[in-house]
mmCIF file of C-alpha atoms and ligand atoms in Angstrom:
data_model
loop_
_atom_site.group_PDB
_atom_site.id
_atom_site.type_symbol
_atom_site.label_atom_id
_atom_site.label_comp_id
_atom_site.label_asym_id
_atom_site.label_seq_id
_atom_site.Cartn_x
_atom_site.Cartn_y
_atom_site.Cartn_z
ATOM 1 C CA UNK A 1 10.916 -139.437 -8.952
ATOM 2 C CA UNK A 2 8.171 -137.127 -10.164
ATOM 3 C CA UNK A 3 5.899 -135.799 -7.564
ATOM 4 C CA UNK A 4 2.381 -137.410 -7.706
ATOM 5 C CA UNK A 5 0.814 -133.907 -8.028
ATOM 6 C CA UNK A 6 2.843 -133.275 -11.108
ATOM 7 C CA UNK A 7 1.743 -136.373 -12.686
ATOM 8 C CA UNK A 8 -1.779 -135.830 -11.887
ATOM 9 C CA UNK A 9 -1.795 -132.443 -13.339
ATOM 10 C CA UNK A 10 -0.108 -133.773 -16.417
ATOM 11 C CA UNK A 11 -2.804 -136.378 -16.795
ATOM 12 C CA UNK A 12 -5.665 -133.851 -16.320
ATOM 13 C CA UNK A 13 -3.964 -131.628 -18.995
ATOM 14 C CA UNK A 14 -3.540 -134.466 -21.407
ATOM 15 C CA UNK A 15 -7.086 -135.625 -20.977
ATOM 16 C CA UNK A 16 -8.552 -132.229 -21.357
ATOM 17 C CA UNK A 17 -6.742 -131.744 -24.600
ATOM 18 C CA UNK A 18 -7.436 -135.177 -26.051
ATOM 19 C CA UNK A 19 -11.102 -134.770 -25.453
ATOM 20 C CA UNK A 20 -11.225 -130.942 -26.269
ATOM 21 C CA UNK A 21 -13.745 -131.296 -29.043
ATOM 22 C CA UNK A 22 -15.959 -133.825 -27.303
ATOM 23 C CA UNK A 23 -19.325 -133.288 -25.515
ATOM 24 C CA UNK A 24 -21.384 -135.582 -23.389
ATOM 25 C CA UNK A 25 -24.319 -137.136 -25.042
ATOM 26 C CA UNK A 26 -26.954 -135.414 -22.789
ATOM 27 C CA UNK A 27 -29.295 -132.471 -23.765
ATOM 28 C CA UNK A 28 -26.896 -130.146 -21.797
ATOM 29 C CA UNK A 29 -23.969 -131.318 -23.972
ATOM 30 C CA UNK A 30 -21.484 -130.833 -20.989
ATOM 31 C CA UNK A 31 -17.868 -130.660 -21.925
ATOM 32 C CA UNK A 32 -16.568 -134.360 -21.954
ATOM 33 C CA UNK A 33 -13.784 -133.291 -19.394
ATOM 34 C CA UNK A 34 -16.488 -132.916 -16.720
ATOM 35 C CA UNK A 35 -17.040 -136.678 -16.868
ATOM 36 C CA UNK A 36 -13.208 -137.458 -16.425
ATOM 37 C CA UNK A 37 -12.845 -135.034 -13.521
ATOM 38 C CA UNK A 38 -16.062 -136.383 -11.864
ATOM 39 C CA UNK A 39 -14.820 -140.108 -12.108
ATOM 40 C CA UNK A 40 -11.243 -138.921 -10.680
ATOM 41 C CA UNK A 41 -12.932 -137.156 -7.871
ATOM 42 C CA UNK A 42 -15.130 -140.095 -6.932
ATOM 43 C CA UNK A 43 -12.202 -142.221 -6.901
ATOM 44 C CA UNK A 44 -10.079 -139.826 -4.882
ATOM 45 C CA UNK A 45 -12.892 -139.331 -2.225
ATOM 46 C CA UNK A 46 -13.472 -143.078 -1.863
ATOM 47 C CA UNK A 47 -9.912 -143.932 -1.601
ATOM 48 C CA UNK A 48 -8.419 -141.070 0.392
ATOM 49 C CA UNK A 49 -6.360 -139.974 -2.776
ATOM 50 C CA UNK A 50 -3.470 -142.150 -1.974
ATOM 51 C CA UNK A 51 -3.269 -143.945 -5.207
ATOM 52 C CA UNK A 52 -2.071 -141.722 -8.053
ATOM 53 C CA UNK A 53 -2.152 -144.288 -10.668
ATOM 54 C CA UNK A 54 -5.780 -144.954 -9.960
ATOM 55 C CA UNK A 55 -6.594 -141.228 -10.091
ATOM 56 C CA UNK A 56 -4.617 -140.807 -13.454
ATOM 57 C CA UNK A 57 -6.372 -143.697 -14.712
ATOM 58 C CA UNK A 58 -9.704 -141.991 -13.914
ATOM 59 C CA UNK A 59 -8.703 -138.784 -15.905
ATOM 60 C CA UNK A 60 -7.438 -140.892 -18.756
ATOM 61 C CA UNK A 61 -9.826 -143.795 -18.889
ATOM 62 C CA UNK A 62 -11.582 -142.841 -22.137
ATOM 63 C CA UNK A 63 -8.510 -141.759 -23.985
ATOM 64 C CA UNK A 64 -7.913 -145.033 -25.712
ATOM 65 C CA UNK A 65 -11.549 -145.587 -26.596
ATOM 66 C CA UNK A 66 -12.490 -142.157 -27.600
ATOM 67 C CA UNK A 67 -9.540 -140.276 -28.944
ATOM 68 C CA UNK A 68 -6.422 -140.840 -31.054
ATOM 69 C CA UNK A 69 -4.102 -141.712 -28.091
ATOM 70 C CA UNK A 70 -2.429 -144.891 -28.230
ATOM 71 C CA UNK A 71 -1.105 -147.428 -25.495
ATOM 72 C CA UNK A 72 2.379 -146.348 -26.352
ATOM 73 C CA UNK A 73 1.493 -142.638 -25.991
ATOM 74 C CA UNK A 74 0.228 -143.290 -22.440
ATOM 75 C CA UNK A 75 3.150 -145.573 -21.505
ATOM 76 C CA UNK A 76 5.572 -142.947 -22.689
ATOM 77 C CA UNK A 77 3.840 -140.040 -20.769
ATOM 78 C CA UNK A 78 2.389 -141.823 -17.578
ATOM 79 C CA UNK A 79 4.222 -145.293 -17.472
ATOM 80 C CA UNK A 80 3.079 -148.775 -18.163
ATOM 81 C CA UNK A 81 0.951 -149.090 -14.980
ATOM 82 C CA UNK A 82 -1.330 -146.266 -16.009
ATOM 83 C CA UNK A 83 -1.447 -147.293 -19.572
ATOM 84 C CA UNK A 84 -2.356 -150.919 -18.752
ATOM 85 C CA UNK A 85 -5.230 -149.703 -16.407
ATOM 86 C CA UNK A 86 -6.620 -147.594 -19.125
ATOM 87 C CA UNK A 87 -6.504 -150.628 -21.526
ATOM 88 C CA UNK A 88 -8.188 -152.721 -19.086
ATOM 89 C CA UNK A 89 -11.275 -150.339 -19.051
ATOM 90 C CA UNK A 90 -11.180 -149.893 -22.846
ATOM 91 C CA UNK A 91 -13.834 -151.719 -25.016
ATOM 92 C CA UNK A 92 -12.672 -153.538 -27.988
ATOM 93 C CA UNK A 93 -14.224 -151.144 -30.651
ATOM 94 C CA UNK A 94 -13.974 -153.743 -33.387
ATOM 95 C CA UNK A 95 -16.828 -155.566 -31.754
ATOM 96 C CA UNK A 96 -20.565 -154.591 -32.058
ATOM 97 C CA UNK A 97 -22.048 -152.567 -29.408
ATOM 98 C CA UNK A 98 -24.197 -155.247 -27.852
ATOM 99 C CA UNK A 99 -21.178 -157.459 -27.719
ATOM 100 C CA UNK A 100 -19.082 -155.043 -26.024
ATOM 101 C CA UNK A 101 -21.847 -154.404 -23.404
ATOM 102 C CA UNK A 102 -22.127 -158.173 -22.817
ATOM 103 C CA UNK A 103 -18.424 -158.472 -22.350
ATOM 104 C CA UNK A 104 -18.372 -155.772 -19.851
ATOM 105 C CA UNK A 105 -20.847 -157.764 -17.638
ATOM 106 C CA UNK A 106 -18.884 -160.934 -18.124
ATOM 107 C CA UNK A 107 -15.287 -159.794 -17.972
ATOM 108 C CA UNK A 108 -15.102 -157.003 -15.385
ATOM 109 C CA UNK A 109 -15.080 -159.176 -12.322
ATOM 110 C CA UNK A 110 -11.747 -160.761 -13.397
ATOM 111 C CA UNK A 111 -10.119 -157.382 -13.916
ATOM 112 C CA UNK A 112 -7.618 -155.717 -11.479
ATOM 113 C CA UNK A 113 -8.841 -154.030 -8.463
ATOM 114 C CA UNK A 114 -8.086 -150.677 -9.877
ATOM 115 C CA UNK A 115 -10.022 -151.354 -13.171
ATOM 116 C CA UNK A 116 -13.139 -152.481 -11.063
ATOM 117 C CA UNK A 117 -12.931 -149.364 -8.888
ATOM 118 C CA UNK A 118 -12.741 -147.338 -12.024
ATOM 119 C CA UNK A 119 -15.724 -149.155 -13.395
ATOM 120 C CA UNK A 120 -17.843 -148.409 -10.547
ATOM 121 C CA UNK A 121 -16.926 -144.703 -10.658
ATOM 122 C CA UNK A 122 -17.472 -144.477 -14.500
ATOM 123 C CA UNK A 123 -20.940 -146.076 -14.199
ATOM 124 C CA UNK A 124 -21.874 -143.739 -11.323
ATOM 125 C CA UNK A 125 -20.925 -140.716 -13.276
ATOM 126 C CA UNK A 126 -22.842 -142.031 -16.290
ATOM 127 C CA UNK A 127 -25.923 -142.632 -14.309
ATOM 128 C CA UNK A 128 -25.680 -139.096 -12.773
ATOM 129 C CA UNK A 129 -25.477 -137.670 -16.083
ATOM 130 C CA UNK A 130 -28.445 -139.621 -17.458
ATOM 131 C CA UNK A 131 -30.518 -138.213 -14.702
ATOM 132 C CA UNK A 132 -29.245 -134.676 -14.805
ATOM 133 C CA UNK A 133 -29.380 -134.544 -18.696
ATOM 134 C CA UNK A 134 -30.781 -137.357 -20.592
ATOM 135 C CA UNK A 135 -29.766 -137.717 -24.220
ATOM 136 C CA UNK A 136 -32.562 -136.322 -26.242
ATOM 137 C CA UNK A 137 -32.651 -139.035 -28.860
ATOM 138 C CA UNK A 138 -32.914 -141.827 -26.207
ATOM 139 C CA UNK A 139 -36.339 -143.634 -25.775
ATOM 140 C CA UNK A 140 -37.445 -144.560 -22.290
ATOM 141 C CA UNK A 141 -36.591 -148.155 -23.017
ATOM 142 C CA UNK A 142 -33.086 -147.278 -24.037
ATOM 143 C CA UNK A 143 -32.625 -145.132 -20.793
ATOM 144 C CA UNK A 144 -33.991 -148.143 -18.829
ATOM 145 C CA UNK A 145 -31.701 -150.510 -20.440
ATOM 146 C CA UNK A 146 -28.807 -148.608 -19.788
ATOM 147 C CA UNK A 147 -29.649 -148.337 -15.996
ATOM 148 C CA UNK A 148 -30.073 -152.121 -15.885
ATOM 149 C CA UNK A 149 -26.932 -152.761 -17.672
ATOM 150 C CA UNK A 150 -24.856 -150.299 -15.549
ATOM 151 C CA UNK A 151 -26.029 -152.155 -12.466
ATOM 152 C CA UNK A 152 -25.178 -155.544 -13.906
ATOM 153 C CA UNK A 153 -21.607 -154.316 -14.546
ATOM 154 C CA UNK A 154 -21.184 -152.966 -11.094
ATOM 155 C CA UNK A 155 -22.618 -156.028 -9.533
ATOM 156 C CA UNK A 156 -19.614 -157.888 -10.583
ATOM 157 C CA UNK A 157 -17.255 -155.381 -8.953
ATOM 158 C CA UNK A 158 -18.727 -155.261 -5.424
ATOM 159 C CA UNK A 159 -16.992 -155.844 -2.124
ATOM 160 C CA UNK A 160 -14.151 -153.524 -2.886
ATOM 161 C CA UNK A 161 -14.987 -150.040 -1.512
ATOM 162 C CA UNK A 162 -18.148 -149.263 0.479
ATOM 163 C CA UNK A 163 -18.129 -145.473 -0.180
ATOM 164 C CA UNK A 164 -17.832 -145.973 -3.967
ATOM 165 C CA UNK A 165 -20.584 -148.553 -4.006
ATOM 166 C CA UNK A 166 -22.796 -146.367 -1.787
ATOM 167 C CA UNK A 167 -22.237 -143.648 -4.365
ATOM 168 C CA UNK A 168 -23.185 -145.945 -7.164
ATOM 169 C CA UNK A 169 -26.240 -147.162 -5.203
ATOM 170 C CA UNK A 170 -27.557 -143.630 -4.748
ATOM 171 C CA UNK A 171 -27.215 -142.764 -8.325
ATOM 172 C CA UNK A 172 -28.632 -145.944 -9.428
ATOM 173 C CA UNK A 173 -31.713 -145.614 -7.266
ATOM 174 C CA UNK A 174 -32.329 -142.091 -8.642
ATOM 175 C CA UNK A 175 -32.089 -143.339 -12.166
ATOM 176 C CA UNK A 176 -34.185 -146.281 -11.494
ATOM 177 C CA UNK A 177 -37.060 -144.252 -10.011
ATOM 178 C CA UNK A 178 -36.643 -141.602 -12.818
ATOM 179 C CA UNK A 179 -36.673 -144.101 -15.661
ATOM 180 C CA UNK A 180 -38.759 -147.007 -14.128
ATOM 181 C CA UNK A 181 -36.003 -149.516 -14.533
HETATM 182 ZN ZN1 LIG B 1 -16.225 -142.937 -19.002
#
């Protein structure tokens, strides 16, 4: 059996290469990989780092949505558990943005425990980014809407992990105060 640290290193390497040309939307245009390592670190801290599938999912969670990687690629490289987890947190890009956002609020509660933990970490990282470096083209209203929406998604995942939720709540409070949501 391959050692967990080998698997995790491979996932980090693959994620960094898949997202190599991408930047975050904020003014600082941080490398996209910073978001992925932040999500994985939040998950590792909150769970004691004992679930390598979850941490690999954290690193790879945007590969299906935002890169040319396929479910088959992920299955072949990292196994079906990781591929399925990533698929669970991937929006259907054939749908309109508003519909995708509505579905996240509606469907996240019925997803696996790992998928819900990942959603909380993802939204925490996104709210932190919004505060640190808001996208220059976003109006105050759009920023506010995002903060309200992120909380609505996380509300459907609560009761799983107090550490992760406390981290989200702190990021949400800061974003709420900053943008008046
Ligand atoms: Zn993400």
